[in-house]
Short mmCIF file of C-alpha atoms and ligand atoms in Angstrom, two decimals:
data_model
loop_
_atom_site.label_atom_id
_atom_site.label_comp_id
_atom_site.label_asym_id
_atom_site.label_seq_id
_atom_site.Cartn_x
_atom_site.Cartn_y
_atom_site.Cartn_z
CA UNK A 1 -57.49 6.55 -11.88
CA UNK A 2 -59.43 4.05 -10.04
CA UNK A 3 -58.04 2.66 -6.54
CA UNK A 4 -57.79 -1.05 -6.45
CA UNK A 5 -60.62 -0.72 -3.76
CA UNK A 6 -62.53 0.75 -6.18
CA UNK A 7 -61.50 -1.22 -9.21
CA UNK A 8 -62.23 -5.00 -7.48
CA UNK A 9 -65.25 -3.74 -5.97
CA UNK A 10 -66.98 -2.09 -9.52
CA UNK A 11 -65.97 -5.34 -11.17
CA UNK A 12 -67.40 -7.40 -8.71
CA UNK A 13 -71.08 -5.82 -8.32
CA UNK A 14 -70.93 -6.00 -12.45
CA UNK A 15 -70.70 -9.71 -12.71
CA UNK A 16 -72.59 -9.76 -9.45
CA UNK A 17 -76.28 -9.13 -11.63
CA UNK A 18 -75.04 -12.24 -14.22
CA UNK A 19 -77.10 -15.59 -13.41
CA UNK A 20 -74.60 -18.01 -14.17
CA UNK A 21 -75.22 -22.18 -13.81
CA UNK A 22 -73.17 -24.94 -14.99
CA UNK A 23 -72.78 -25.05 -18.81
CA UNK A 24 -74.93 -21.93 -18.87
CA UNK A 25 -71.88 -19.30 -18.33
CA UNK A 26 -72.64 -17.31 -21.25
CA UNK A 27 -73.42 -13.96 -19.61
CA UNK A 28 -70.32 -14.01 -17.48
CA UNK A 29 -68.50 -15.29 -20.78
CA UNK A 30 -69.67 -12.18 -22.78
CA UNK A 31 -68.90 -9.84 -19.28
CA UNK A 32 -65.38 -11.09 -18.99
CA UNK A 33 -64.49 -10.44 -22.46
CA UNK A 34 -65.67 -7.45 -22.74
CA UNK A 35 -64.16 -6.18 -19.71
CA UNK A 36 -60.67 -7.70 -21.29
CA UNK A 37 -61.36 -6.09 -24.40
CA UNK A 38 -61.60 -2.36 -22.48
CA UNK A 39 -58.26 -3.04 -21.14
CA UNK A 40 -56.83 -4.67 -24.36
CA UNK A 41 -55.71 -7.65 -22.16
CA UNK A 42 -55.10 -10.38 -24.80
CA UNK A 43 -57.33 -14.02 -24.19
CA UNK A 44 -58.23 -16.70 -26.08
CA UNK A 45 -61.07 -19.19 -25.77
CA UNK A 46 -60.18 -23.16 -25.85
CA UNK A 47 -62.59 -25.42 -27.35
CA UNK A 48 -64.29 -26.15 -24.11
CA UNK A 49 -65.28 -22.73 -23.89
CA UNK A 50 -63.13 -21.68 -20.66
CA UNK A 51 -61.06 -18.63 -20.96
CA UNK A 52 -57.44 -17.68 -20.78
CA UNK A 53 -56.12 -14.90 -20.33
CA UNK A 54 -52.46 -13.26 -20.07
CA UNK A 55 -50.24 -10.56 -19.38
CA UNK A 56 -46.59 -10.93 -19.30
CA UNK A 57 -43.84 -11.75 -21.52
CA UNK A 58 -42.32 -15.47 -21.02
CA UNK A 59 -39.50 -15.77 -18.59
CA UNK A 60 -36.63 -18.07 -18.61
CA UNK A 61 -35.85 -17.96 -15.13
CA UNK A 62 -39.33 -17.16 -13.75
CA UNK A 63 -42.07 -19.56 -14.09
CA UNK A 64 -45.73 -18.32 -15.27
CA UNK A 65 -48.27 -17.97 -12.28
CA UNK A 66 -52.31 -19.15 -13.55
CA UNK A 67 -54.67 -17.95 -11.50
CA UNK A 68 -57.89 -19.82 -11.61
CA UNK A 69 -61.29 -19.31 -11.15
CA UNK A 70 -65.07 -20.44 -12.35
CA UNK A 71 -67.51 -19.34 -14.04
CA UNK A 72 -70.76 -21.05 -12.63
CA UNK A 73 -72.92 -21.63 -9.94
CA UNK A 74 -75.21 -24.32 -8.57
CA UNK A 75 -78.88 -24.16 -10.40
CA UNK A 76 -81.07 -26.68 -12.08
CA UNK A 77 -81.06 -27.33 -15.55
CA UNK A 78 -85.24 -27.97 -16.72
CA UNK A 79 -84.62 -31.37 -18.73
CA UNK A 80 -87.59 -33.01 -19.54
CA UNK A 81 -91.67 -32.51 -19.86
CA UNK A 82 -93.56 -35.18 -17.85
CA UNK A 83 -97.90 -35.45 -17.94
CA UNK A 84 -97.05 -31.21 -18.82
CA UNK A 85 -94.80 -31.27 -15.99
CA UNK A 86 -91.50 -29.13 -16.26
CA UNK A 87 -88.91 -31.31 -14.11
CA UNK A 88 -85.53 -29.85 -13.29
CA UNK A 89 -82.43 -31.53 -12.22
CA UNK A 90 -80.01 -29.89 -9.88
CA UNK A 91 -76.15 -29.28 -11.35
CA UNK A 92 -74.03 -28.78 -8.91
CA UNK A 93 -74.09 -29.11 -4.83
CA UNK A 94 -77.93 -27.34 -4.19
CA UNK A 95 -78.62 -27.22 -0.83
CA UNK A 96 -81.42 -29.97 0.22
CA UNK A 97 -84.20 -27.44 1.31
CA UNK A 98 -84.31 -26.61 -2.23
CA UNK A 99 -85.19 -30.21 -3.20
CA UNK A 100 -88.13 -30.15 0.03
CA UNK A 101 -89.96 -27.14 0.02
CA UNK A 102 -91.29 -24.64 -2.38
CA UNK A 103 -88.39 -22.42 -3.69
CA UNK A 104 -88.33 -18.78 -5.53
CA UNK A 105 -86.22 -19.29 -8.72
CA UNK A 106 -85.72 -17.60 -11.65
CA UNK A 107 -84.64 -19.04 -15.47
CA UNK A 108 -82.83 -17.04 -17.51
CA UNK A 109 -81.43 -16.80 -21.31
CA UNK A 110 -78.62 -15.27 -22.89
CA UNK A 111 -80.18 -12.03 -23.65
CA UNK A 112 -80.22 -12.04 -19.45
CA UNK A 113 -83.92 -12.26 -19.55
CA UNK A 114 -85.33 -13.66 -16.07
CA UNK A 115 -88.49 -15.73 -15.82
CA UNK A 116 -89.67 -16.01 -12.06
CA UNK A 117 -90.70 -19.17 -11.18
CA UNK A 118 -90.76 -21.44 -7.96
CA UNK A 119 -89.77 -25.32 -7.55
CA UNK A 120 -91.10 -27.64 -5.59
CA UNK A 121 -90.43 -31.23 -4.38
CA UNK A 122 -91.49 -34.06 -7.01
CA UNK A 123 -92.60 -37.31 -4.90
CA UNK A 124 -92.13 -39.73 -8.27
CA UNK A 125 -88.57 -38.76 -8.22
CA UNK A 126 -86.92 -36.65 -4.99
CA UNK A 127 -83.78 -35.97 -6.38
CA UNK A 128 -85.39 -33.68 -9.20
CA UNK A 129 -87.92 -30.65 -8.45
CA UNK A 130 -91.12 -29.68 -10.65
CA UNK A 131 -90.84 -26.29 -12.00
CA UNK A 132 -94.06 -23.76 -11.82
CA UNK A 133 -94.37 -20.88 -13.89
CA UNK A 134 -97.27 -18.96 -15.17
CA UNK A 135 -94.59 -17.98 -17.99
CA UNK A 136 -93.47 -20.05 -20.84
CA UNK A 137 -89.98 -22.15 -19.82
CA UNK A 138 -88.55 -24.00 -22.20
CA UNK A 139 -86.66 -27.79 -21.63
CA UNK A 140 -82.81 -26.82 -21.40
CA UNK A 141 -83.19 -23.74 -19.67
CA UNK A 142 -81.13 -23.19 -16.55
CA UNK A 143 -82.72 -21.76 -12.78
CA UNK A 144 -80.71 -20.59 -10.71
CA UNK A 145 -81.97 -18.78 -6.68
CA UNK A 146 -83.83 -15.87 -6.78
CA UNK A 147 -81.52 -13.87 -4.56
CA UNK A 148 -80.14 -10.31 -4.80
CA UNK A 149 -77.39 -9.63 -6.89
CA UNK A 150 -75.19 -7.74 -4.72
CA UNK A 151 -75.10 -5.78 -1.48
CA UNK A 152 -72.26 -4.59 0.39
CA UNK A 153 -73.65 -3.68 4.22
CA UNK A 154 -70.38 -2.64 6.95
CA UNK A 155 -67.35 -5.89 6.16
CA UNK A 156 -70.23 -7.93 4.10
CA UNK A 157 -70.60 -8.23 0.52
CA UNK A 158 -73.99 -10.50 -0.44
CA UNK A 159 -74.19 -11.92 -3.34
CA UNK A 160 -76.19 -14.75 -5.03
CA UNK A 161 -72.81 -16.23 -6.40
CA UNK A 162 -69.74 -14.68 -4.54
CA UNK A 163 -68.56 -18.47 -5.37
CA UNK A 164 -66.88 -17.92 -7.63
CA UNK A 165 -67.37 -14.53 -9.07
CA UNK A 166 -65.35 -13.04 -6.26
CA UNK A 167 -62.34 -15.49 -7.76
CA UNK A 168 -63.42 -13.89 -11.18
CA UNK A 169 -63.64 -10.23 -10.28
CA UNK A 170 -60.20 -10.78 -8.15
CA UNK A 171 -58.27 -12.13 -11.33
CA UNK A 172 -59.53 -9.29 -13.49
CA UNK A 173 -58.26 -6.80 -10.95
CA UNK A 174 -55.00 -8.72 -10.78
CA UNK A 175 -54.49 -8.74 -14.37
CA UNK A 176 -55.70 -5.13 -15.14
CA UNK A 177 -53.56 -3.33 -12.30
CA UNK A 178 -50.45 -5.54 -13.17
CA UNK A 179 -50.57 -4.82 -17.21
CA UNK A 180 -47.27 -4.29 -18.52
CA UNK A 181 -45.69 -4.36 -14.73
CA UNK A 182 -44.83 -7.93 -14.44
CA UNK A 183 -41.68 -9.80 -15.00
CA UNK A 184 -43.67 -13.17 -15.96
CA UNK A 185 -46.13 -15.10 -17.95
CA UNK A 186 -49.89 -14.30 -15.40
CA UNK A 187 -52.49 -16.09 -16.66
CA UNK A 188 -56.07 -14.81 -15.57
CA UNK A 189 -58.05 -18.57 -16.12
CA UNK A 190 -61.72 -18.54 -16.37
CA UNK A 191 -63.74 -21.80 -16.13
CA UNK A 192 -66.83 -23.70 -17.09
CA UNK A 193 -68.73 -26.31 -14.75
CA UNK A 194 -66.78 -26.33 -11.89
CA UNK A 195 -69.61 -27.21 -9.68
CA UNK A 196 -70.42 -29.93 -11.72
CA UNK A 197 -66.65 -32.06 -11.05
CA UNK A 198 -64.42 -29.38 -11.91
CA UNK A 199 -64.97 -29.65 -15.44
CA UNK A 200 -63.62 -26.84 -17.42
CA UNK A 201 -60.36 -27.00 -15.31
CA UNK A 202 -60.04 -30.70 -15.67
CA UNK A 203 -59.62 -30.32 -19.54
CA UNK A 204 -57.20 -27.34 -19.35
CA UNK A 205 -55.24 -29.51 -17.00
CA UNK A 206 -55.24 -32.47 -18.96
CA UNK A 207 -54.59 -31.06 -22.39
CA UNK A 208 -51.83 -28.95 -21.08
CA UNK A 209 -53.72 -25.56 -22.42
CA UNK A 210 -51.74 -23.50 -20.20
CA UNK A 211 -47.85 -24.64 -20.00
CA UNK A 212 -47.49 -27.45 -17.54
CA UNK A 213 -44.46 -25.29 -15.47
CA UNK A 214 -47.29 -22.82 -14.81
CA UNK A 215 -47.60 -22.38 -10.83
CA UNK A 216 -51.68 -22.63 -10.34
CA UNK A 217 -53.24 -21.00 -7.86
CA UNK A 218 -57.05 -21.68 -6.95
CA UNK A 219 -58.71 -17.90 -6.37
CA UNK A 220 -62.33 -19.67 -4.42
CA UNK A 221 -64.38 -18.68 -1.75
CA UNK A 222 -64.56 -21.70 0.31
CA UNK A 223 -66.81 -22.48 3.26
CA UNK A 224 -65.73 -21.35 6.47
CA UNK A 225 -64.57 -23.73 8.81
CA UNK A 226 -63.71 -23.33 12.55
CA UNK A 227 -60.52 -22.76 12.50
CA UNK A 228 -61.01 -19.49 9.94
CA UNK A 229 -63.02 -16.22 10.60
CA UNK A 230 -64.53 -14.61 8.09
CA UNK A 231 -63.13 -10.35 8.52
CA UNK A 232 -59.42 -11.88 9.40
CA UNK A 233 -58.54 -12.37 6.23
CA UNK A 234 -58.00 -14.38 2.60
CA UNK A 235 -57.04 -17.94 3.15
CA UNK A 236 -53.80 -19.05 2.00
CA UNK A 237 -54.70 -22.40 1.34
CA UNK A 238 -52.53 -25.54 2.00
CA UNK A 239 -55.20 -28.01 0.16
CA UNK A 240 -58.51 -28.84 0.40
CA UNK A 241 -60.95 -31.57 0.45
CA UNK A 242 -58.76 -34.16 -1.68
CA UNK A 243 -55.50 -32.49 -1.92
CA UNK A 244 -52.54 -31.13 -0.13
CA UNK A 245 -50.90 -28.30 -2.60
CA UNK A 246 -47.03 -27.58 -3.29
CA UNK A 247 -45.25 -25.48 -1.10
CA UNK A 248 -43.54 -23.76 -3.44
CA UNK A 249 -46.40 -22.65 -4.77
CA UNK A 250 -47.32 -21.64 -1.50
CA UNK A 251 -44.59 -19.66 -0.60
CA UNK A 252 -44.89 -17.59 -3.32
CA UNK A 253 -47.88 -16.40 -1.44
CA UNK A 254 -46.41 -16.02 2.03
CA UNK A 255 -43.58 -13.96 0.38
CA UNK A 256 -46.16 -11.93 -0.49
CA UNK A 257 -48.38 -11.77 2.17
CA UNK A 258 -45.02 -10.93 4.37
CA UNK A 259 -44.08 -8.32 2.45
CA UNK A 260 -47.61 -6.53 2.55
CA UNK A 261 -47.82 -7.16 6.45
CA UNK A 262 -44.28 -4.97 6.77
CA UNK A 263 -45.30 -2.20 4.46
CA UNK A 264 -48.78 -2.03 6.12
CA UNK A 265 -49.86 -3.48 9.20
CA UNK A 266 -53.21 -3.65 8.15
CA UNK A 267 -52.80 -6.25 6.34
CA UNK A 268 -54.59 -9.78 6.87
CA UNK A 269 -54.07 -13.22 6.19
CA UNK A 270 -54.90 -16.58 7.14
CA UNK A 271 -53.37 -19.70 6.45
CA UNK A 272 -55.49 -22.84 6.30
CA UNK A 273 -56.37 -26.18 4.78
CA UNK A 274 -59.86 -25.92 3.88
CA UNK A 275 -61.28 -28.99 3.77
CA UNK A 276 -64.72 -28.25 3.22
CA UNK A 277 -64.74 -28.39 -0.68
CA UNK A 278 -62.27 -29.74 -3.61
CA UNK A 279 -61.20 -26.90 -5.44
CA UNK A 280 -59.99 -26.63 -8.88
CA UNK A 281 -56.07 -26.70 -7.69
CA UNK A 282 -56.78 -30.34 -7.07
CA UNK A 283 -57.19 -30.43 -10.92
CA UNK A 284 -54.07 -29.51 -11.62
CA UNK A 285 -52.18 -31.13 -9.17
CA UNK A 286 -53.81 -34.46 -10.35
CA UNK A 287 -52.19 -33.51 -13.41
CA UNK A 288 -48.35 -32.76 -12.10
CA UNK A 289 -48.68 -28.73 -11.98
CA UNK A 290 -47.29 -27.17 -8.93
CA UNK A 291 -50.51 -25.67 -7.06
CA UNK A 292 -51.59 -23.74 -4.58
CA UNK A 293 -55.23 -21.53 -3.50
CA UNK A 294 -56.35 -18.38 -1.97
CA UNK A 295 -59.83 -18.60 -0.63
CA UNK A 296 -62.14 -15.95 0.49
CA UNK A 297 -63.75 -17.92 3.47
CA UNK A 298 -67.72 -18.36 2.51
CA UNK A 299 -71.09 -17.87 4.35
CA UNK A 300 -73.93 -19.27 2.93
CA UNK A 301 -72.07 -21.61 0.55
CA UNK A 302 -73.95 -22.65 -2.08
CA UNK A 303 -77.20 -20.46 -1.20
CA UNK A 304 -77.97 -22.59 2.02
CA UNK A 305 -78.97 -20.80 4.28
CA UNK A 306 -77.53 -23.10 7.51
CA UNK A 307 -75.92 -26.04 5.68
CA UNK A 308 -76.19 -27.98 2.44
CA UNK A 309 -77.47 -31.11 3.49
CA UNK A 310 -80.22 -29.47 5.90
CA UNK A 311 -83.51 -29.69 4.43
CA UNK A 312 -85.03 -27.45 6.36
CA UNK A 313 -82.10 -24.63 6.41
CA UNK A 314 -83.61 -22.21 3.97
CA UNK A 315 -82.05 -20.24 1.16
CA UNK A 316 -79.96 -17.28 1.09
CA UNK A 317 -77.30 -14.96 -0.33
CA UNK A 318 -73.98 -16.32 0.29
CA UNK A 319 -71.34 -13.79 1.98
CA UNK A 320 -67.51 -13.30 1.95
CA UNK A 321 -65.87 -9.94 4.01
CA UNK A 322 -65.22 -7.30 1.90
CA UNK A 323 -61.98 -6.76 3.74
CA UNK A 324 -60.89 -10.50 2.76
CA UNK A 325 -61.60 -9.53 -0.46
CA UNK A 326 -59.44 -6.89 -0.94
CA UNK A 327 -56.77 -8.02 1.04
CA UNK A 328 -57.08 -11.21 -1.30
CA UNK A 329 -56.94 -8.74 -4.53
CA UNK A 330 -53.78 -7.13 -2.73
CA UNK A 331 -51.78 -10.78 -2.23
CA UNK A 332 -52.29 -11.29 -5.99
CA UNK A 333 -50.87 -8.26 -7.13
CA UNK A 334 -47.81 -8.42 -4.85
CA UNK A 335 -47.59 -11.99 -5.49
CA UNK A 336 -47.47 -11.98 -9.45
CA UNK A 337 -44.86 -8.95 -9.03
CA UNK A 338 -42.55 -11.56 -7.20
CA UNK A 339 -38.89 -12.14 -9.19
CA UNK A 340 -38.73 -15.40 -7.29
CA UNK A 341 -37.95 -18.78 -8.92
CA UNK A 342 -37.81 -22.15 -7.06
CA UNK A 343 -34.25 -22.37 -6.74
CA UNK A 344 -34.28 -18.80 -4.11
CA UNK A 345 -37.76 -19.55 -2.64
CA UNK A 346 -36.26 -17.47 0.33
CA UNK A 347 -38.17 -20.03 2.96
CA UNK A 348 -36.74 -22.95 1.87
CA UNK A 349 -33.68 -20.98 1.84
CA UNK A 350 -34.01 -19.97 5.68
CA UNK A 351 -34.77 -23.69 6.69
CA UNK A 352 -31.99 -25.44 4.50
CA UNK A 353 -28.82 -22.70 6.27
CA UNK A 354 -28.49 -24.42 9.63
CA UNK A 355 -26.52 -21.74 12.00
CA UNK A 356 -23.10 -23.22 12.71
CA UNK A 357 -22.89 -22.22 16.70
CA UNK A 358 -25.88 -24.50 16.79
CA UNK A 359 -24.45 -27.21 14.54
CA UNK A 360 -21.07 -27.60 15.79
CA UNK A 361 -22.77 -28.00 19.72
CA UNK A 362 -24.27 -30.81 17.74
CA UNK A 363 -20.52 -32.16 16.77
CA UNK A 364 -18.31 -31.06 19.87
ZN1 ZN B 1 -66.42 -22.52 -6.19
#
């Protein structure tokens, strides 16, 4: 049997080599399924094309936990012909450079066939990018960096799209190792153009496709910001860029994380609110579900090499620590194992007993 080390790790490098872009998730669609399919892990699609998963029988004392991640990556989408010119649009948070200088870039189709091409900056209109190709591209094809798949070198895994298909590869392991072990309803929730507004999640949320006393957490690799290192660990996250999560929700996590740091000192965590990004927690919190987020703090977010706005940055990889990735994998598992309910969230617990030497000093 496969370690969990192994298990995240070979699941990760395979959805690593899928090109994915907003509303183009097809490849990672077809991956995930089939990889739910070898573990007969029940799913369904909704009509938005996102996908749930579940393992777990309801629970009437023990709410279900979703954890949510997406399916796509910033790329361009090619959208119109102009004088013979192939123009592209960006979908998603591109980092400037890409819209300023020349740019390696590959399209790709749902048989996974790549066509190399390069961008470069159109004058007539600087938010889009003219695409060159000696190949034939067609109008509605996505591009997406021409980066390497996947590379693990010492702590760092490089990847073109660690965001999110380290949040992908972690549910899968989370659902797979936890199969028929679990007192609860865990969802495994896989979405569509996130990068675009949070798209896919914002339906799900609104149309109640998973139950609305479902806890939510966000499983993202955010950018790293200075109060986090990358190497000490996932990110418990408290919000992010537009909203503060439920501590509830939270807890759940910290119970976990707690009980993994006494059986094993190695383990790491961080807590944080990483502002950096809106994450698709804020979704669901918009829409009265109790949330919360692990994120595996991110290098190179969104292929820049510096920063997004820098126009002269360059383009790279983007980079989480392998050892915040497994530790992340690790708080899932414990976490969805938890018998906990809101009513003995054991930290509220400890903060609502006040010790009565204390109290009655307070009263004598
Ligand atoms: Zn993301």
């Amino acid at each position: 049997m496969k370690t969990v080390k192994e298990l995240s790790l070979g699941l990760l490098s395979e959805l690593a080599i899928l090109p994915s872009v907003p509303f183009y998730e097809s490849l990672i669609q077809a991956k995930i399924c089939k990889i739910l399919n070898q573990y007969s892990i029940s799913y369904f699609f909704d009509s938005f094309g996102n996908i749930i998963a579940e393992i777990g029988e309801e629970s009437d004392h023990l709410d279900p936990i979703a954890f949510v991640a997406h399916m796509d990556h910033p790329g361009f989408e090619i959208e119109r012909n102009l004088d013979g010119k192939l123009i592209a649009f960006p979908k998603g948070g591109i980092p400037q450079f890409s819209l300023n200088h020349e740019t390696k870039m590959f399209s790709f189709n749902e048989l996974g066939e790549r066509i190399r091409c390069t961008i470069s900056p159109n004058s007539e209109n600087p938010k889009t990018v003219i695409v060159n190709s000696e190949d034939l591209i067609e109008i509605g094809s996505p591009l997406t960096f021409d980066l390497i798949d996947f590379q693990i070198k010492g702590d760092k895994i490089s990847m073109r799209s660690a965001d999110d298909f380290a949040g992908c590869a972690a549910i899968l392991t989370n659902l797979i190792e936890n199969l028929g072990k679990v007192e609860r309803k865990i969802f495994g929730v896989f979405t569509r153009a996130e990068e675009v507004g949070l798209i896919g999640a914002r339906l799900i949320a609104r149309d109640e496709i998973i139950p609305k006393n479902s806890i939510v957490v966000s499983v993202e690799t955010s950018s790293v910001i200075p109060v986090i290192k990358q190497g000490d660990g996932p990110v418990i996250r408290t919000g992010d860029a537009t909203y503060t999560f439920n501590s509830f929700a939270e807890n759940l996590l910290r119970v976990a994380a707690n009980q993994l740091k006494d059986r094993d000192e190695s383990f790491m965590f961080q807590r944080s609110l990483m502002s950096a990004g809106t994450c698709e927690a804020s979704a669901f919190a918009a829409n009265g579900y109790l949330t919360t987020g692990i994120a595996f703090p991110l290098g190179h977010w969104h292929n820049a090499k510096t920063s997004i706005p820098d126009i002269n940055g360059g383009i790279d990889a983007e980079n989480i620590s392998l050892n915040d990735f497994l530790n992340g994998v690790l708080l899932m598992i414990e976490c969805s194992k938890l018998s906990i309910c809101q009513s003995k969230d054991p930290i509220a617990q400890k903060l609502k007993h006040v010790p009565e030497d204390f109290e009655s000093r307070l009263t004598s």
